[in-house]
mmCIF file of C-alpha atoms and ligand atoms in Angstrom:
data_model
loop_
_atom_site.group_PDB
_atom_site.id
_atom_site.type_symbol
_atom_site.label_atom_id
_atom_site.label_comp_id
_atom_site.label_asym_id
_atom_site.label_seq_id
_atom_site.Cartn_x
_atom_site.Cartn_y
_atom_site.Cartn_z
ATOM 1 C CA MET A 1356 27.054 37.707 45.871
ATOM 2 C CA THR A 1357 27.483 38.364 42.138
ATOM 3 C CA THR A 1358 24.779 40.075 40.121
ATOM 4 C CA GLN A 1359 24.217 36.911 38.095
ATOM 5 C CA SER A 1360 23.596 34.623 41.065
ATOM 6 C CA ALA A 1361 21.314 37.256 42.610
ATOM 7 C CA GLN A 1362 19.132 37.134 39.481
ATOM 8 C CA ALA A 1363 19.067 33.346 38.943
ATOM 9 C CA PRO A 1364 16.290 31.607 40.873
ATOM 10 C CA PRO A 1365 17.514 28.984 43.359
ATOM 11 C CA PRO A 1366 17.447 25.359 42.047
ATOM 12 C CA GLU A 1367 14.507 24.370 44.310
ATOM 13 C CA ARG A 1368 12.463 27.169 42.817
ATOM 14 C CA LEU A 1369 13.271 25.993 39.265
ATOM 15 C CA GLN A 1370 12.175 22.471 40.142
ATOM 16 C CA GLU A 1371 8.979 23.818 41.755
ATOM 17 C CA ASP A 1372 8.145 25.842 38.644
ATOM 18 C CA PHE A 1373 8.761 22.812 36.439
ATOM 19 C CA ASP A 1374 6.597 20.582 38.664
ATOM 20 C CA ALA A 1375 3.811 23.190 38.668
ATOM 21 C CA THR A 1376 3.886 23.456 34.860
ATOM 22 C CA ILE A 1377 3.538 19.674 34.560
ATOM 23 C CA ALA A 1378 0.824 19.527 37.254
ATOM 24 C CA HIS A 1379 -1.232 22.198 35.474
ATOM 25 C CA ASP A 1380 -0.960 20.386 32.115
ATOM 26 C CA GLN A 1381 0.941 23.280 30.625
ATOM 27 C CA ARG A 1382 3.812 22.905 28.191
ATOM 28 C CA ILE A 1383 7.529 22.923 28.872
ATOM 29 C CA GLU A 1384 9.241 24.995 26.162
ATOM 30 C CA PRO A 1385 12.895 24.869 24.976
ATOM 31 C CA ARG A 1386 14.048 27.871 27.046
ATOM 32 C CA ASP A 1387 12.432 26.646 30.274
ATOM 33 C CA TRP A 1388 14.519 24.970 32.945
ATOM 34 C CA MET A 1389 14.016 21.212 33.004
ATOM 35 C CA PRO A 1390 15.602 18.362 34.995
ATOM 36 C CA ASP A 1391 18.454 16.550 33.214
ATOM 37 C CA GLY A 1392 16.494 13.279 33.358
ATOM 38 C CA TYR A 1393 13.503 14.873 31.594
ATOM 39 C CA ARG A 1394 15.746 16.300 28.870
ATOM 40 C CA GLY A 1395 17.632 13.000 28.446
ATOM 41 C CA THR A 1396 14.427 10.945 28.279
ATOM 42 C CA LEU A 1397 12.970 13.256 25.642
ATOM 43 C CA VAL A 1398 16.120 13.253 23.514
ATOM 44 C CA ARG A 1399 16.198 9.452 23.603
ATOM 45 C CA GLN A 1400 12.489 9.078 22.818
ATOM 46 C CA ILE A 1401 12.327 11.734 20.075
ATOM 47 C CA ALA A 1402 15.555 10.514 18.432
ATOM 48 C CA GLN A 1403 14.310 6.919 18.472
ATOM 49 C CA HIS A 1404 11.051 8.117 16.951
ATOM 50 C CA ALA A 1405 12.887 10.139 14.252
ATOM 51 C CA HIS A 1406 15.151 7.186 13.406
ATOM 52 C CA SER A 1407 12.073 4.936 13.109
ATOM 53 C CA GLU A 1408 10.465 7.273 10.576
ATOM 54 C CA ILE A 1409 13.629 7.273 8.451
ATOM 55 C CA ILE A 1410 14.407 3.533 8.687
ATOM 56 C CA GLY A 1411 10.667 2.889 8.172
ATOM 57 C CA MET A 1412 11.014 4.266 4.637
ATOM 58 C CA GLN A 1413 12.994 1.175 3.638
ATOM 59 C CA PRO A 1414 10.544 -1.754 3.837
ATOM 60 C CA GLU A 1415 7.871 0.040 1.791
ATOM 61 C CA GLY A 1416 10.332 1.957 -0.382
ATOM 62 C CA GLU A 1417 11.381 -1.392 -1.833
ATOM 63 C CA TRP A 1418 7.929 -1.614 -3.444
ATOM 64 C CA ILE A 1419 7.827 1.800 -5.153
ATOM 65 C CA GLY A 1420 9.406 0.402 -8.324
ATOM 66 C CA ARG A 1421 7.166 -2.674 -8.245
ATOM 67 C CA ALA A 1422 3.784 -1.107 -7.430
ATOM 68 C CA PRO A 1423 1.112 -2.659 -9.682
ATOM 69 C CA SER A 1424 -0.248 0.606 -11.142
ATOM 70 C CA LEU A 1425 0.633 4.264 -11.536
ATOM 71 C CA ARG A 1426 -2.014 5.154 -8.945
ATOM 72 C CA ARG A 1427 -0.553 2.752 -6.346
ATOM 73 C CA LYS A 1428 2.938 3.989 -7.142
ATOM 74 C CA ALA A 1429 1.929 7.650 -6.608
ATOM 75 C CA ILE A 1430 0.206 6.819 -3.293
ATOM 76 C CA LEU A 1431 3.166 4.826 -2.010
ATOM 77 C CA LEU A 1432 5.686 7.451 -3.125
ATOM 78 C CA ALA A 1433 3.727 10.152 -1.279
ATOM 79 C CA LYS A 1434 3.515 7.994 1.837
ATOM 80 C CA VAL A 1435 7.225 7.237 1.929
ATOM 81 C CA GLN A 1436 7.972 10.950 1.433
ATOM 82 C CA ASP A 1437 5.646 11.771 4.341
ATOM 83 C CA GLU A 1438 7.725 9.470 6.558
ATOM 84 C CA ALA A 1439 10.885 11.368 5.574
ATOM 85 C CA GLY A 1440 9.081 14.586 6.577
ATOM 86 C CA HIS A 1441 8.132 13.066 9.948
ATOM 87 C CA GLY A 1442 11.781 12.227 10.547
ATOM 88 C CA LEU A 1443 12.748 15.829 9.792
ATOM 89 C CA TYR A 1444 10.131 17.379 12.136
ATOM 90 C CA LEU A 1445 11.286 15.053 14.895
ATOM 91 C CA TYR A 1446 15.012 15.706 14.439
ATOM 92 C CA SER A 1447 14.141 19.429 14.602
ATOM 93 C CA ALA A 1448 12.176 18.859 17.833
ATOM 94 C CA ALA A 1449 15.186 16.985 19.275
ATOM 95 C CA GLU A 1450 17.470 19.889 18.322
ATOM 96 C CA THR A 1451 15.394 22.263 20.476
ATOM 97 C CA LEU A 1452 16.742 20.230 23.439
ATOM 98 C CA GLY A 1453 20.314 21.163 22.586
ATOM 99 C CA THR A 1454 21.263 18.086 20.567
ATOM 100 C CA ASP A 1455 22.610 18.040 17.062
ATOM 101 C CA ARG A 1456 20.967 16.091 14.265
ATOM 102 C CA ALA A 1457 24.321 14.967 12.842
ATOM 103 C CA GLU A 1458 25.236 13.560 16.248
ATOM 104 C CA LEU A 1459 21.894 11.698 16.501
ATOM 105 C CA THR A 1460 22.400 10.198 13.039
ATOM 106 C CA GLN A 1461 25.891 9.146 14.071
ATOM 107 C CA ARG A 1462 24.489 7.419 17.153
ATOM 108 C CA LEU A 1463 21.998 5.541 14.957
ATOM 109 C CA ILE A 1464 24.508 4.330 12.397
ATOM 110 C CA GLU A 1465 26.912 3.257 15.124
ATOM 111 C CA GLY A 1466 24.090 1.242 16.719
ATOM 112 C CA ARG A 1467 24.049 3.366 19.909
ATOM 113 C CA GLN A 1468 20.426 4.461 19.416
ATOM 114 C CA LYS A 1469 17.480 2.286 18.469
ATOM 115 C CA TYR A 1470 14.577 2.482 16.057
ATOM 116 C CA SER A 1471 11.252 0.649 16.167
ATOM 117 C CA SER A 1472 11.527 -3.158 16.123
ATOM 118 C CA ILE A 1473 8.768 -3.360 13.491
ATOM 119 C CA PHE A 1474 10.993 -2.212 10.634
ATOM 120 C CA ASN A 1475 13.226 -5.268 10.962
ATOM 121 C CA TYR A 1476 10.640 -7.486 9.270
ATOM 122 C CA PRO A 1477 10.642 -8.078 5.492
ATOM 123 C CA THR A 1478 7.996 -6.938 2.992
ATOM 124 C CA LEU A 1479 7.468 -10.062 0.912
ATOM 125 C CA THR A 1480 4.475 -9.095 -1.268
ATOM 126 C CA PHE A 1481 2.532 -5.964 -2.249
ATOM 127 C CA ALA A 1482 -0.103 -6.914 0.344
ATOM 128 C CA ASP A 1483 2.551 -6.062 2.953
ATOM 129 C CA VAL A 1484 2.310 -2.423 1.829
ATOM 130 C CA GLY A 1485 -1.408 -2.434 2.670
ATOM 131 C CA VAL A 1486 -0.900 -4.264 5.958
ATOM 132 C CA ILE A 1487 1.865 -1.863 7.030
ATOM 133 C CA GLY A 1488 -0.489 1.058 6.345
ATOM 134 C CA TRP A 1489 -3.361 -0.582 8.214
ATOM 135 C CA LEU A 1490 -1.572 -2.180 11.184
ATOM 136 C CA VAL A 1491 1.795 -0.434 11.544
ATOM 137 C CA ASP A 1492 0.513 3.086 10.881
ATOM 138 C CA GLY A 1493 -2.583 2.159 12.916
ATOM 139 C CA ALA A 1494 -0.395 1.193 15.884
ATOM 140 C CA ALA A 1495 1.629 4.372 15.365
ATOM 141 C CA ILE A 1496 -1.616 6.398 15.607
ATOM 142 C CA CYS A 1497 -2.574 4.719 18.915
ATOM 143 C CA ASN A 1498 0.889 5.505 20.252
ATOM 144 C CA GLN A 1499 1.130 9.017 18.887
ATOM 145 C CA VAL A 1500 -2.292 10.645 19.296
ATOM 146 C CA PRO A 1501 -1.738 10.897 23.098
ATOM 147 C CA LEU A 1502 1.706 12.412 22.350
ATOM 148 C CA CYS A 1503 -0.084 15.467 20.874
ATOM 149 C CA ARG A 1504 -0.706 16.263 24.592
ATOM 150 C CA SER A 1505 2.872 15.495 25.637
ATOM 151 C CA SER A 1506 4.298 17.975 28.146
ATOM 152 C CA TYR A 1507 7.158 19.067 25.863
ATOM 153 C CA GLY A 1508 5.814 21.748 23.477
ATOM 154 C CA PRO A 1509 7.873 21.151 20.290
ATOM 155 C CA TYR A 1510 7.297 17.388 20.441
ATOM 156 C CA ALA A 1511 3.551 17.758 21.028
ATOM 157 C CA ARG A 1512 3.179 20.234 18.152
ATOM 158 C CA ALA A 1513 5.186 18.053 15.747
ATOM 159 C CA MET A 1514 2.885 15.153 16.594
ATOM 160 C CA VAL A 1515 -0.279 17.025 15.570
ATOM 161 C CA ARG A 1516 0.713 17.164 11.917
ATOM 162 C CA ILE A 1517 2.353 13.736 11.964
ATOM 163 C CA CYS A 1518 -0.838 12.145 13.309
ATOM 164 C CA LYS A 1519 -2.947 13.685 10.554
ATOM 165 C CA GLU A 1520 -0.646 12.139 7.976
ATOM 166 C CA GLU A 1521 -0.466 8.776 9.784
ATOM 167 C CA SER A 1522 -4.238 8.675 9.729
ATOM 168 C CA PHE A 1523 -4.172 9.119 5.962
ATOM 169 C CA HIS A 1524 -1.568 6.334 5.705
ATOM 170 C CA GLN A 1525 -3.777 3.992 7.649
ATOM 171 C CA ARG A 1526 -6.738 4.685 5.392
ATOM 172 C CA GLN A 1527 -4.755 4.170 2.194
ATOM 173 C CA GLY A 1528 -3.457 0.836 3.551
ATOM 174 C CA TYR A 1529 -6.945 -0.301 4.471
ATOM 175 C CA GLU A 1530 -8.325 0.768 1.097
ATOM 176 C CA LEU A 1531 -5.588 -1.187 -0.697
ATOM 177 C CA LEU A 1532 -6.411 -4.303 1.350
ATOM 178 C CA MET A 1533 -10.147 -3.872 0.764
ATOM 179 C CA THR A 1534 -9.468 -3.713 -2.985
ATOM 180 C CA MET A 1535 -7.368 -6.884 -2.841
ATOM 181 C CA MET A 1536 -10.014 -8.688 -0.756
ATOM 182 C CA ARG A 1537 -12.542 -7.967 -3.520
ATOM 183 C CA GLY A 1538 -10.139 -9.451 -6.076
ATOM 184 C CA THR A 1539 -9.041 -13.030 -6.737
ATOM 185 C CA ASP A 1540 -8.491 -15.925 -4.310
ATOM 186 C CA ALA A 1541 -4.737 -15.479 -4.772
ATOM 187 C CA GLN A 1542 -5.026 -11.820 -3.728
ATOM 188 C CA ARG A 1543 -7.111 -12.719 -0.657
ATOM 189 C CA GLU A 1544 -4.522 -15.342 0.329
ATOM 190 C CA MET A 1545 -1.781 -12.779 -0.101
ATOM 191 C CA VAL A 1546 -3.578 -10.387 2.287
ATOM 192 C CA GLN A 1547 -4.196 -13.113 4.887
ATOM 193 C CA ASP A 1548 -0.559 -14.215 4.720
ATOM 194 C CA ALA A 1549 0.627 -10.636 5.262
ATOM 195 C CA VAL A 1550 -1.777 -10.203 8.218
ATOM 196 C CA ASP A 1551 -0.473 -13.465 9.737
ATOM 197 C CA ARG A 1552 3.104 -12.212 9.526
ATOM 198 C CA TRP A 1553 2.539 -8.614 10.725
ATOM 199 C CA TRP A 1554 -0.039 -9.031 13.513
ATOM 200 C CA TRP A 1555 2.277 -10.047 16.367
ATOM 201 C CA PRO A 1556 5.131 -7.682 15.428
ATOM 202 C CA SER A 1557 2.502 -4.862 15.357
ATOM 203 C CA LEU A 1558 1.458 -5.679 18.943
ATOM 204 C CA MET A 1559 5.141 -5.604 19.918
ATOM 205 C CA MET A 1560 5.410 -2.001 18.651
ATOM 206 C CA PHE A 1561 3.948 -0.840 21.973
ATOM 207 C CA GLY A 1562 7.026 -2.157 23.767
ATOM 208 C CA PRO A 1563 7.412 -4.706 26.546
ATOM 209 C CA PRO A 1564 4.597 -5.364 29.051
ATOM 210 C CA ASP A 1565 4.185 -2.751 31.804
ATOM 211 C CA ASP A 1566 5.869 -4.862 34.492
ATOM 212 C CA ALA A 1567 8.987 -5.075 32.290
ATOM 213 C CA SER A 1568 9.009 -1.391 31.332
ATOM 214 C CA PRO A 1569 10.657 0.367 34.298
ATOM 215 C CA ASN A 1570 11.028 3.819 32.654
ATOM 216 C CA SER A 1571 7.357 4.073 31.692
ATOM 217 C CA ALA A 1572 6.186 5.246 35.129
ATOM 218 C CA ARG A 1573 8.651 8.136 35.148
ATOM 219 C CA SER A 1574 7.700 9.189 31.609
ATOM 220 C CA MET A 1575 4.038 9.123 32.643
ATOM 221 C CA ALA A 1576 4.734 11.182 35.782
ATOM 222 C CA TRP A 1577 6.414 13.781 33.534
ATOM 223 C CA LYS A 1578 3.437 13.542 31.147
ATOM 224 C CA ILE A 1579 5.772 12.823 28.241
ATOM 225 C CA LYS A 1580 3.820 9.607 27.885
ATOM 226 C CA ARG A 1581 0.099 9.516 28.733
ATOM 227 C CA HIS A 1582 -0.776 5.807 28.779
ATOM 228 C CA SER A 1583 1.089 2.603 29.605
ATOM 229 C CA ASN A 1584 2.335 0.173 26.928
ATOM 230 C CA ASP A 1585 -0.311 -2.419 27.821
ATOM 231 C CA GLU A 1586 -3.162 0.098 27.735
ATOM 232 C CA LEU A 1587 -2.064 1.373 24.310
ATOM 233 C CA ARG A 1588 -1.774 -2.202 23.054
ATOM 234 C CA ARG A 1589 -5.336 -2.917 24.240
ATOM 235 C CA ARG A 1590 -6.636 0.200 22.541
ATOM 236 C CA PHE A 1591 -5.017 -0.917 19.300
ATOM 237 C CA VAL A 1592 -6.617 -4.360 19.532
ATOM 238 C CA ASP A 1593 -10.026 -2.826 20.336
ATOM 239 C CA MET A 1594 -9.741 -0.534 17.328
ATOM 240 C CA THR A 1595 -8.432 -3.165 14.914
ATOM 241 C CA VAL A 1596 -10.585 -6.260 15.517
ATOM 242 C CA PRO A 1597 -13.780 -4.759 14.028
ATOM 243 C CA GLN A 1598 -11.750 -3.529 11.038
ATOM 244 C CA ALA A 1599 -10.368 -7.054 10.494
ATOM 245 C CA GLU A 1600 -13.919 -8.441 10.576
ATOM 246 C CA LYS A 1601 -15.095 -5.922 8.000
ATOM 247 C CA LEU A 1602 -12.094 -6.707 5.821
ATOM 248 C CA GLY A 1603 -12.754 -10.452 6.064
ATOM 249 C CA VAL A 1604 -9.361 -11.502 7.416
ATOM 250 C CA THR A 1605 -8.584 -13.660 10.465
ATOM 251 C CA LEU A 1606 -6.209 -12.331 13.112
ATOM 252 C CA PRO A 1607 -3.749 -15.129 14.007
ATOM 253 C CA ASP A 1608 -4.566 -15.349 17.723
ATOM 254 C CA PRO A 1609 -6.694 -18.261 19.005
ATOM 255 C CA GLU A 1610 -7.134 -16.467 22.361
ATOM 256 C CA LEU A 1611 -8.628 -13.346 20.803
ATOM 257 C CA ARG A 1612 -12.245 -12.869 21.887
ATOM 258 C CA ARG A 1613 -14.606 -10.190 23.050
ATOM 259 C CA ASN A 1614 -14.929 -9.911 26.806
ATOM 260 C CA GLU A 1615 -18.650 -9.388 27.402
ATOM 261 C CA GLN A 1616 -18.093 -7.817 30.822
ATOM 262 C CA SER A 1617 -15.543 -5.209 29.814
ATOM 263 C CA GLY A 1618 -16.772 -4.806 26.242
ATOM 264 C CA ARG A 1619 -13.128 -4.967 25.173
ATOM 265 C CA TYR A 1620 -11.045 -7.741 23.595
ATOM 266 C CA ASP A 1621 -8.920 -10.300 25.424
ATOM 267 C CA PHE A 1622 -5.927 -11.488 23.467
ATOM 268 C CA GLY A 1623 -2.867 -13.751 23.630
ATOM 269 C CA THR A 1624 0.637 -12.870 24.758
ATOM 270 C CA PRO A 1625 3.165 -11.761 22.150
ATOM 271 C CA ASP A 1626 6.479 -13.626 22.037
ATOM 272 C CA TRP A 1627 8.520 -11.266 24.214
ATOM 273 C CA ASP A 1628 11.707 -13.265 23.577
ATOM 274 C CA GLU A 1629 11.299 -12.473 19.897
ATOM 275 C CA LEU A 1630 10.941 -8.759 20.701
ATOM 276 C CA THR A 1631 14.121 -8.871 22.817
ATOM 277 C CA ARG A 1632 16.028 -10.619 20.014
ATOM 278 C CA VAL A 1633 14.851 -8.111 17.386
ATOM 279 C CA ILE A 1634 15.686 -5.111 19.610
ATOM 280 C CA LYS A 1635 19.144 -6.551 20.253
ATOM 281 C CA GLY A 1636 19.800 -6.683 16.502
ATOM 282 C CA ASP A 1637 18.857 -10.253 15.681
ATOM 283 C CA GLY A 1638 15.654 -9.685 13.681
ATOM 284 C CA PRO A 1639 15.229 -10.838 10.071
ATOM 285 C CA CYS A 1640 16.347 -7.516 8.515
ATOM 286 C CA ASN A 1641 18.336 -5.578 11.164
ATOM 287 C CA ALA A 1642 21.682 -5.945 9.371
ATOM 288 C CA GLU A 1643 20.197 -5.011 5.984
ATOM 289 C CA ARG A 1644 18.378 -1.925 7.358
ATOM 290 C CA MET A 1645 21.539 -0.642 9.030
ATOM 291 C CA ARG A 1646 23.713 -1.382 6.014
ATOM 292 C CA ARG A 1647 21.407 0.630 3.762
ATOM 293 C CA ARG A 1648 21.138 3.489 6.255
ATOM 294 C CA ARG A 1649 24.943 3.689 6.532
ATOM 295 C CA SER A 1650 25.451 3.625 2.775
ATOM 296 C CA ALA A 1651 22.744 6.303 2.254
ATOM 297 C CA HIS A 1652 24.583 8.453 4.815
ATOM 298 C CA GLU A 1653 27.913 7.949 3.032
ATOM 299 C CA ASP A 1654 26.339 8.603 -0.380
ATOM 300 C CA GLY A 1655 24.906 11.868 0.964
ATOM 301 C CA ALA A 1656 28.270 13.189 2.210
ATOM 302 C CA TRP A 1657 28.761 15.384 -0.865
ATOM 303 C CA VAL A 1658 25.335 17.004 -0.364
ATOM 304 C CA ARG A 1659 26.198 17.917 3.226
ATOM 305 C CA GLU A 1660 29.592 19.278 2.154
ATOM 306 C CA ALA A 1661 28.022 21.313 -0.657
ATOM 307 C CA ALA A 1662 25.321 22.696 1.684
ATOM 308 C CA THR A 1663 27.945 23.691 4.269
ATOM 309 C CA ALA A 1664 30.102 25.372 1.606
ATOM 310 C CA HIS A 1665 27.057 27.199 0.231
ATOM 311 C CA ALA A 1666 26.043 28.434 3.696
ATOM 312 C CA ALA A 1667 29.605 29.666 4.339
ATOM 313 C CA LYS A 1668 29.617 31.501 1.013
ATOM 314 C CA GLN A 1669 26.247 33.135 1.784
ATOM 315 C CA ALA A 1670 27.460 34.186 5.241
ATOM 316 C CA ALA A 1671 30.671 35.682 3.794
ATOM 317 C CA ARG A 1672 28.624 37.598 1.213
ATOM 318 C CA ALA A 1673 26.272 38.906 3.919
ATOM 319 C CA ARG A 1674 29.252 40.062 6.022
ATOM 320 C CA LYS A 1675 30.793 41.822 3.027
ATOM 321 C CA GLU A 1676 27.498 43.593 2.236
ATOM 322 C CA ALA A 1677 27.072 44.608 5.888
ATOM 323 C CA ALA A 1678 30.619 46.042 5.931
ATOM 324 C CA ALA A 1679 30.131 47.957 2.655
HETATM 325 FE FE1 FE2 B 1072 5.390 8.487 10.084
HETATM 326 FE FE1 FE2 B 1073 3.059 6.597 8.378
#
């Protein structure tokens, strides 16, 4: 027996330790042993989340130059920058699992990794900026607050800060809509039209229904995910309906009503065929989002080359100083 194999715990023991950590609601950290499936699931989920933050800058970014006042421009600029920051935290969290950010970006631009379906819808008016803040960031909060307790340490910690910022995004969106609802009839119509277009895609952000989401159960057993897609979707509806009433908009679902027994809301079924089409690349803006992401990557090539050359120069200087 070699010294190394005498020191390494047997595989069953590693699995037992991992299972015990999960069972005790403790965190798995980058240097801990983890099953390949756990690592692969996390890389896929965190990368998809990171890509969504970065692609999600596009629909709202289109309105920075057209915001109606300096104040609205400053708020929107800060929000879009926050999303870039979220992407960076998440790529860093993915790198702790032994992946490389450049490789993840490559997978995105080659269409081998996905991003959230929601960002394949167009932003037609400035009211869309408010509705994205209210509904899309609101749905993101419902999804992400439980991820602050995810079993993988770096992911859970990244989510704490991200959720604080998402909460601010939701409030700024709601405040913008409230301002428009106090304005003219044309502004109120603009808000209602945006709500009509974004409501169903927002519900689809939670993914397919539980019986069509085969990987969910495994993610929940590993405590990467804490609640099922359908439960998160219900929580979002429960949270949002009273806000819609206060705002004075109608949610475009004739089946939406309060269930007196459960105290929660019953609601209609999203068009799952639409979700499948959008995920497969056939949404209104998929091609445009990918085209812009690819061209931004190509335009940034010189920055990456310059940063690499600078790092090499610094390293050479450090070596020379160490040798002197
Ligand atoms: Fe974000
Ligand atoms: Fe956000």
